[in-house]
mmCIF file of C-alpha atoms in Angstrom:
data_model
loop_
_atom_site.group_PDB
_atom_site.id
_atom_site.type_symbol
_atom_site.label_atom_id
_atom_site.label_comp_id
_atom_site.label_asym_id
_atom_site.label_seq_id
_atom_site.Cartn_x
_atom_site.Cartn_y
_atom_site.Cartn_z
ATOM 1 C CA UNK W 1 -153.316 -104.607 32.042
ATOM 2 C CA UNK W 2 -154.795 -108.090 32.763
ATOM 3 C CA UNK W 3 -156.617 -109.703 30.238
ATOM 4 C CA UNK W 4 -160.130 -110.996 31.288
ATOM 5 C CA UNK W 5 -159.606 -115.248 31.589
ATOM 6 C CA UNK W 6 -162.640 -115.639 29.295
ATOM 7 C CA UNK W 7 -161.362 -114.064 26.703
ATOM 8 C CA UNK W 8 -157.885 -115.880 27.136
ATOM 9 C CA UNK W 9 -159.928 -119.250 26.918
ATOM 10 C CA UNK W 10 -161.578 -117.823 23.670
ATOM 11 C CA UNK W 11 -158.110 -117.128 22.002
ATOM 12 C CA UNK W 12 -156.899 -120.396 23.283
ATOM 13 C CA UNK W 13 -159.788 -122.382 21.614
ATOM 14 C CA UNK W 14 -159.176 -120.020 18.325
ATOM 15 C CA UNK W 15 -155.376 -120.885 18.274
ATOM 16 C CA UNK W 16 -156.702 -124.393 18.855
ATOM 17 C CA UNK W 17 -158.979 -123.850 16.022
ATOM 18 C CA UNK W 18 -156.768 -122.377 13.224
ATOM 19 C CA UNK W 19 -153.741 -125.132 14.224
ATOM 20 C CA UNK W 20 -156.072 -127.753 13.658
ATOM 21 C CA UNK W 21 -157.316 -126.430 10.376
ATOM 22 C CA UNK W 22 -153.350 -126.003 9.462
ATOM 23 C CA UNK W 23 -152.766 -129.584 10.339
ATOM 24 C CA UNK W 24 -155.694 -130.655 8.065
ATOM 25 C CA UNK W 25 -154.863 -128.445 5.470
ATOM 26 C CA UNK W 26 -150.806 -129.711 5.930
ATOM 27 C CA UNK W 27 -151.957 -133.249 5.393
ATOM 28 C CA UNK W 28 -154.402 -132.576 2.705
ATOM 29 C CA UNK W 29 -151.344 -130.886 0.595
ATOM 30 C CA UNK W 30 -148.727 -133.415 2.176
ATOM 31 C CA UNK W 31 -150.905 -136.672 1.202
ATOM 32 C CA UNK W 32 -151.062 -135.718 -2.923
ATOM 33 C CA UNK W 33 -146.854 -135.087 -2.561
ATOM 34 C CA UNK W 34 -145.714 -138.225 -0.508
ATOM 35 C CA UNK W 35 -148.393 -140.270 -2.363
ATOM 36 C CA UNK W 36 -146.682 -139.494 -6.022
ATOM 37 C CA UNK W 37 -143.342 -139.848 -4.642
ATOM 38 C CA UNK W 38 -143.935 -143.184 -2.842
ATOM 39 C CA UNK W 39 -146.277 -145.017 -5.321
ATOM 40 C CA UNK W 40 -149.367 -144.939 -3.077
ATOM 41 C CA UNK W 41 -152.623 -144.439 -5.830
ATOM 42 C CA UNK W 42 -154.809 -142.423 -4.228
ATOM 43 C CA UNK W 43 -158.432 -142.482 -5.192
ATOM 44 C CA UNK W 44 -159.369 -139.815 -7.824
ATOM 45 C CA UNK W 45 -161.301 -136.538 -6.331
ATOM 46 C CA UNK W 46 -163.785 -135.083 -8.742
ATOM 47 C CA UNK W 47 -162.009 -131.990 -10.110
ATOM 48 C CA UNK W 48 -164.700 -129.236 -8.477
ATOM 49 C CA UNK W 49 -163.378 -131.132 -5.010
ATOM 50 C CA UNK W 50 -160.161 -131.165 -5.658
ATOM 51 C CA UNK W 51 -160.308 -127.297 -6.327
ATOM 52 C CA UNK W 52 -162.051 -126.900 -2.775
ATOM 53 C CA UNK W 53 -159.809 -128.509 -0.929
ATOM 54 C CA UNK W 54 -156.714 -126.801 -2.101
ATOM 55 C CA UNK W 55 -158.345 -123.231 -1.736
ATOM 56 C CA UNK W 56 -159.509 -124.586 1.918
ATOM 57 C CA UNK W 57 -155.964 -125.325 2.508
ATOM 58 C CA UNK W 58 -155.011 -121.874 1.392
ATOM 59 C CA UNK W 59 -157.663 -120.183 3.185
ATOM 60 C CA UNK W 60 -156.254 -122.306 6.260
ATOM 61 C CA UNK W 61 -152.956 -121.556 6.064
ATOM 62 C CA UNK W 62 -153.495 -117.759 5.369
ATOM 63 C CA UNK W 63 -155.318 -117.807 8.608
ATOM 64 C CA UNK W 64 -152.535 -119.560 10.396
ATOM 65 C CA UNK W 65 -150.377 -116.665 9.191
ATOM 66 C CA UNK W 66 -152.703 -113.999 9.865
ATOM 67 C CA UNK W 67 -153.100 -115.539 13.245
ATOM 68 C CA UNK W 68 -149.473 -115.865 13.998
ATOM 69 C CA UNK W 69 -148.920 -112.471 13.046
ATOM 70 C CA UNK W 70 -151.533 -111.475 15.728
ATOM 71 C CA UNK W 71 -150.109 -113.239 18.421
ATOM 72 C CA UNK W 72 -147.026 -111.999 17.612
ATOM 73 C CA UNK W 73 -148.181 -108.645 18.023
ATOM 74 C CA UNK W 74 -149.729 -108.723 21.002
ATOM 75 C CA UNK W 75 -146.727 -110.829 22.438
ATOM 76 C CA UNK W 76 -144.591 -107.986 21.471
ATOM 77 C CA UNK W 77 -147.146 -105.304 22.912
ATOM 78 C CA UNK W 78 -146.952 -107.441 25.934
ATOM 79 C CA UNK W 79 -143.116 -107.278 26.347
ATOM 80 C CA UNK W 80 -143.097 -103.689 25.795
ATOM 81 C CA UNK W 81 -145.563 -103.421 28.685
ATOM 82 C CA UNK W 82 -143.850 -105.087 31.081
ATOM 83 C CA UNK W 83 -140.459 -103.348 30.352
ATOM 84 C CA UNK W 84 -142.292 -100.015 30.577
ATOM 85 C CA UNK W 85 -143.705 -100.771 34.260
ATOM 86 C CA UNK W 86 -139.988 -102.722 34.524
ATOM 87 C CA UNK W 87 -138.389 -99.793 33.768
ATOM 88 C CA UNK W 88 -140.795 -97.617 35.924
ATOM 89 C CA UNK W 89 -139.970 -99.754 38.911
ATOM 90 C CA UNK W 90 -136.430 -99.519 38.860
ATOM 91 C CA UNK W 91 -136.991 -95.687 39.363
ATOM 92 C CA UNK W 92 -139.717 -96.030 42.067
ATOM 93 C CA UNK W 93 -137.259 -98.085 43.916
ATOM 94 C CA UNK W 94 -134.102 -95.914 43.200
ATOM 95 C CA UNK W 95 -136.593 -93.020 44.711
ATOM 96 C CA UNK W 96 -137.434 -95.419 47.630
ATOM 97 C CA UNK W 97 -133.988 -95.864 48.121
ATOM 98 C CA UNK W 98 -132.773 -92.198 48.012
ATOM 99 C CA UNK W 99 -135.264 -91.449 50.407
ATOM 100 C CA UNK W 100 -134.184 -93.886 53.316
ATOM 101 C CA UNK W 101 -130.604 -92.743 52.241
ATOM 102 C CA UNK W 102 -131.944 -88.939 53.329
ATOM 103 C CA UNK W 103 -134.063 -90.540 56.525
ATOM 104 C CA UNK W 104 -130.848 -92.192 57.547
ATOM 105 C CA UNK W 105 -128.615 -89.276 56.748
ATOM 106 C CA UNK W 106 -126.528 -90.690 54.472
ATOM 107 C CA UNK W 107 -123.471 -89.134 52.842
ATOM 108 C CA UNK W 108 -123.726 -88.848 49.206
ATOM 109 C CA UNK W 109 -120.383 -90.794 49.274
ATOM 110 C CA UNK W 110 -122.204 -92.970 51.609
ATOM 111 C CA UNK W 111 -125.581 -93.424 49.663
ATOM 112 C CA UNK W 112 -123.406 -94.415 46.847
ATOM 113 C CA UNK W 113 -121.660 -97.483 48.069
ATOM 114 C CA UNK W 114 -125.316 -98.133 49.697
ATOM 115 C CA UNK W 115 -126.598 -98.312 46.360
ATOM 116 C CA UNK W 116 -123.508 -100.754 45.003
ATOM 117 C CA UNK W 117 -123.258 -103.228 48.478
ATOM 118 C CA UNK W 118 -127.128 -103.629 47.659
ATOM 119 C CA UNK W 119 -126.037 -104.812 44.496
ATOM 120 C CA UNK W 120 -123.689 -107.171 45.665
ATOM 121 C CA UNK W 121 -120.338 -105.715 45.212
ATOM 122 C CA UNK W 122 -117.247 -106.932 47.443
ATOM 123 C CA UNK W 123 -115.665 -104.367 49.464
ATOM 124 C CA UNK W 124 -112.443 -104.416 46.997
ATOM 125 C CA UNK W 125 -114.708 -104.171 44.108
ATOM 126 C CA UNK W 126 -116.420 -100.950 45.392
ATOM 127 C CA UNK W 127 -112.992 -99.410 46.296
ATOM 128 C CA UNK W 128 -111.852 -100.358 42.803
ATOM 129 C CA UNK W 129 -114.937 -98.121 41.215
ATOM 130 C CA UNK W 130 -114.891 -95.461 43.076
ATOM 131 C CA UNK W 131 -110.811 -95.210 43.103
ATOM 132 C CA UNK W 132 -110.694 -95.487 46.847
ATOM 133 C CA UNK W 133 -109.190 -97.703 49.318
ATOM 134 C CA UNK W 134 -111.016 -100.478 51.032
ATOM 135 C CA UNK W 135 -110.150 -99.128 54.489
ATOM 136 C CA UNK W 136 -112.421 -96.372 53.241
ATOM 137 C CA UNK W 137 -115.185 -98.416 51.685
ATOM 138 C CA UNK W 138 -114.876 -100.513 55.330
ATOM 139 C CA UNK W 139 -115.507 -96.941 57.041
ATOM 140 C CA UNK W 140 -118.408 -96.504 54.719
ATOM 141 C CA UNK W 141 -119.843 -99.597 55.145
ATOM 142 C CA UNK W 142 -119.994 -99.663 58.908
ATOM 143 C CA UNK W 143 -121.699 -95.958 59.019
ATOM 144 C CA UNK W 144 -124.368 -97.172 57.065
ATOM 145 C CA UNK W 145 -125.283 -99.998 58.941
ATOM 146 C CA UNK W 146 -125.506 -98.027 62.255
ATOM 147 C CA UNK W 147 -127.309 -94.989 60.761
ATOM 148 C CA UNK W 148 -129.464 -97.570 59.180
ATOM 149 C CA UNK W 149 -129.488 -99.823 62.721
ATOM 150 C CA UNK W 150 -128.303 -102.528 60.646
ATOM 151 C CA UNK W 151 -125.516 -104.986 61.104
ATOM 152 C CA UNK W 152 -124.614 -106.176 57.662
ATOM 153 C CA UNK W 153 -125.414 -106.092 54.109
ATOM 154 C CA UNK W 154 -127.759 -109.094 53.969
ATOM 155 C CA UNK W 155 -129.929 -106.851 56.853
ATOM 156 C CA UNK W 156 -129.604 -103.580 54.735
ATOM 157 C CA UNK W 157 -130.488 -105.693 51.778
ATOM 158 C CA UNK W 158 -133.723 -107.444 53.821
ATOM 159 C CA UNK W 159 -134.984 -103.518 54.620
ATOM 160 C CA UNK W 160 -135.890 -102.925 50.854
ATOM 161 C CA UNK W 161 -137.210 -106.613 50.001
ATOM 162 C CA UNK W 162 -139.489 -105.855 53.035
ATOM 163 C CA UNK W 163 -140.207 -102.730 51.910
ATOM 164 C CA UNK W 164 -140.910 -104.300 48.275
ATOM 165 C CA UNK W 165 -143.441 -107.338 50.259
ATOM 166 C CA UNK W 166 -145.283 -104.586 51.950
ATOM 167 C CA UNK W 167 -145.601 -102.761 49.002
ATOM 168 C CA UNK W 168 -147.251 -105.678 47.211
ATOM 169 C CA UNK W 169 -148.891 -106.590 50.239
ATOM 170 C CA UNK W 170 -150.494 -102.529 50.205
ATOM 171 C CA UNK W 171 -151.305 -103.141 46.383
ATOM 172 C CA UNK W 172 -153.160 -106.331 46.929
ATOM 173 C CA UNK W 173 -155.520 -104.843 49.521
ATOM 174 C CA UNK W 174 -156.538 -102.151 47.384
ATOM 175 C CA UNK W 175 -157.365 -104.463 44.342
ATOM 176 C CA UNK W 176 -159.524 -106.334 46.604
ATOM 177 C CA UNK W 177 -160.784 -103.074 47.755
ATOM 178 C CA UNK W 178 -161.471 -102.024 44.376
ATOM 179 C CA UNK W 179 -163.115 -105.246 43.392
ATOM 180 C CA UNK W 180 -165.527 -105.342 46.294
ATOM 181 C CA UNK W 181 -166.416 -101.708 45.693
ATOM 182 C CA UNK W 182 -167.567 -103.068 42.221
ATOM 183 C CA UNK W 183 -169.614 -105.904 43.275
ATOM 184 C CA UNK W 184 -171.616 -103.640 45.586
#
């Protein structure tokens, strides 16, 4: 869901707009206050003036709220977007992962303290979770590397970032794909 740039440049120069219109509006309302409490005479306004420029100010900073409100909404439209396709993600990669597990023939045992050396757990901390002793998490460990033709957790690790890079890379070519299709 990417927003078209022009139309990010036209809400920029509206925010623009309706913070410069608060600003006037703040110092219109701020100059009458500061100028009774310091002494400063101002110059009378006619009263029909006077009358404008306080519902201008209103009308300004009604906008301003109105406009925060907005951008409020969208930014909290915009975070529930991304945690949807966050949350999405995390499953297409526990799906990925479950399904090199299988390729490899992993144990479910196995697949298991896969899943937690990929998240960084020591040895001892994996034993501790799954109430077994290292010597067995050390077995583990070394069984997935060589069904995986791995020799360590930073390689096993480096399988699904490249996996994750090609991915992207897969995605990118069929945007461009998609965009030249349009053109033509």
């Amino acid at each position: 869901m990417r927003r078209d740039p022009a139309d990010a440049a036209r809400h920029r120069w509206a925010l623009v707009g309706v913070v410069g219109v608060q600003a006037i509006c703040a110092v219109y309302l701020a100059s009458g206050i500061l100028g009774s409490l310091l002494g400063i005479p101002l110059p009378p306004l006619p009263w029909a003036l006077h009358e404008y420029l306080e519902i201008a100010a209103a009308l300004g900073m009604i906008a301003g709220v109105a406009f925060g409100a907005l951008l409020l909404h969208r930014s909290q439209e915009g975070r529930k977007a991304a945690e949807a396709r966050l949350s999405r993600m995390r499953g297409e990669f526990r799906s990925h992962m479950e399904a090199r597990f299988a390729r490899w023939g992993l144990t479910p045992a196995e697949a298991e303290v896969a899943v937690l050396a990929i998240k960084g757990l020591r040895t001892q901390e994996i034993a501790a979770l799954r109430e077994t002793s290292e010597g067995t998490v050390k077995a583990q460990t070394n069984a997935i590397y060589r069904k995986a033709r791995v020799t360590g957790r930073t390689q096993l690790l480096s399988l699904f970032i490249e996996d994750l890079f090609a991915e992207e890379a897969a995605a990118e070519v069929t945007l461009t794909e998609r965009r030249i299709v349009r053109a033509a």
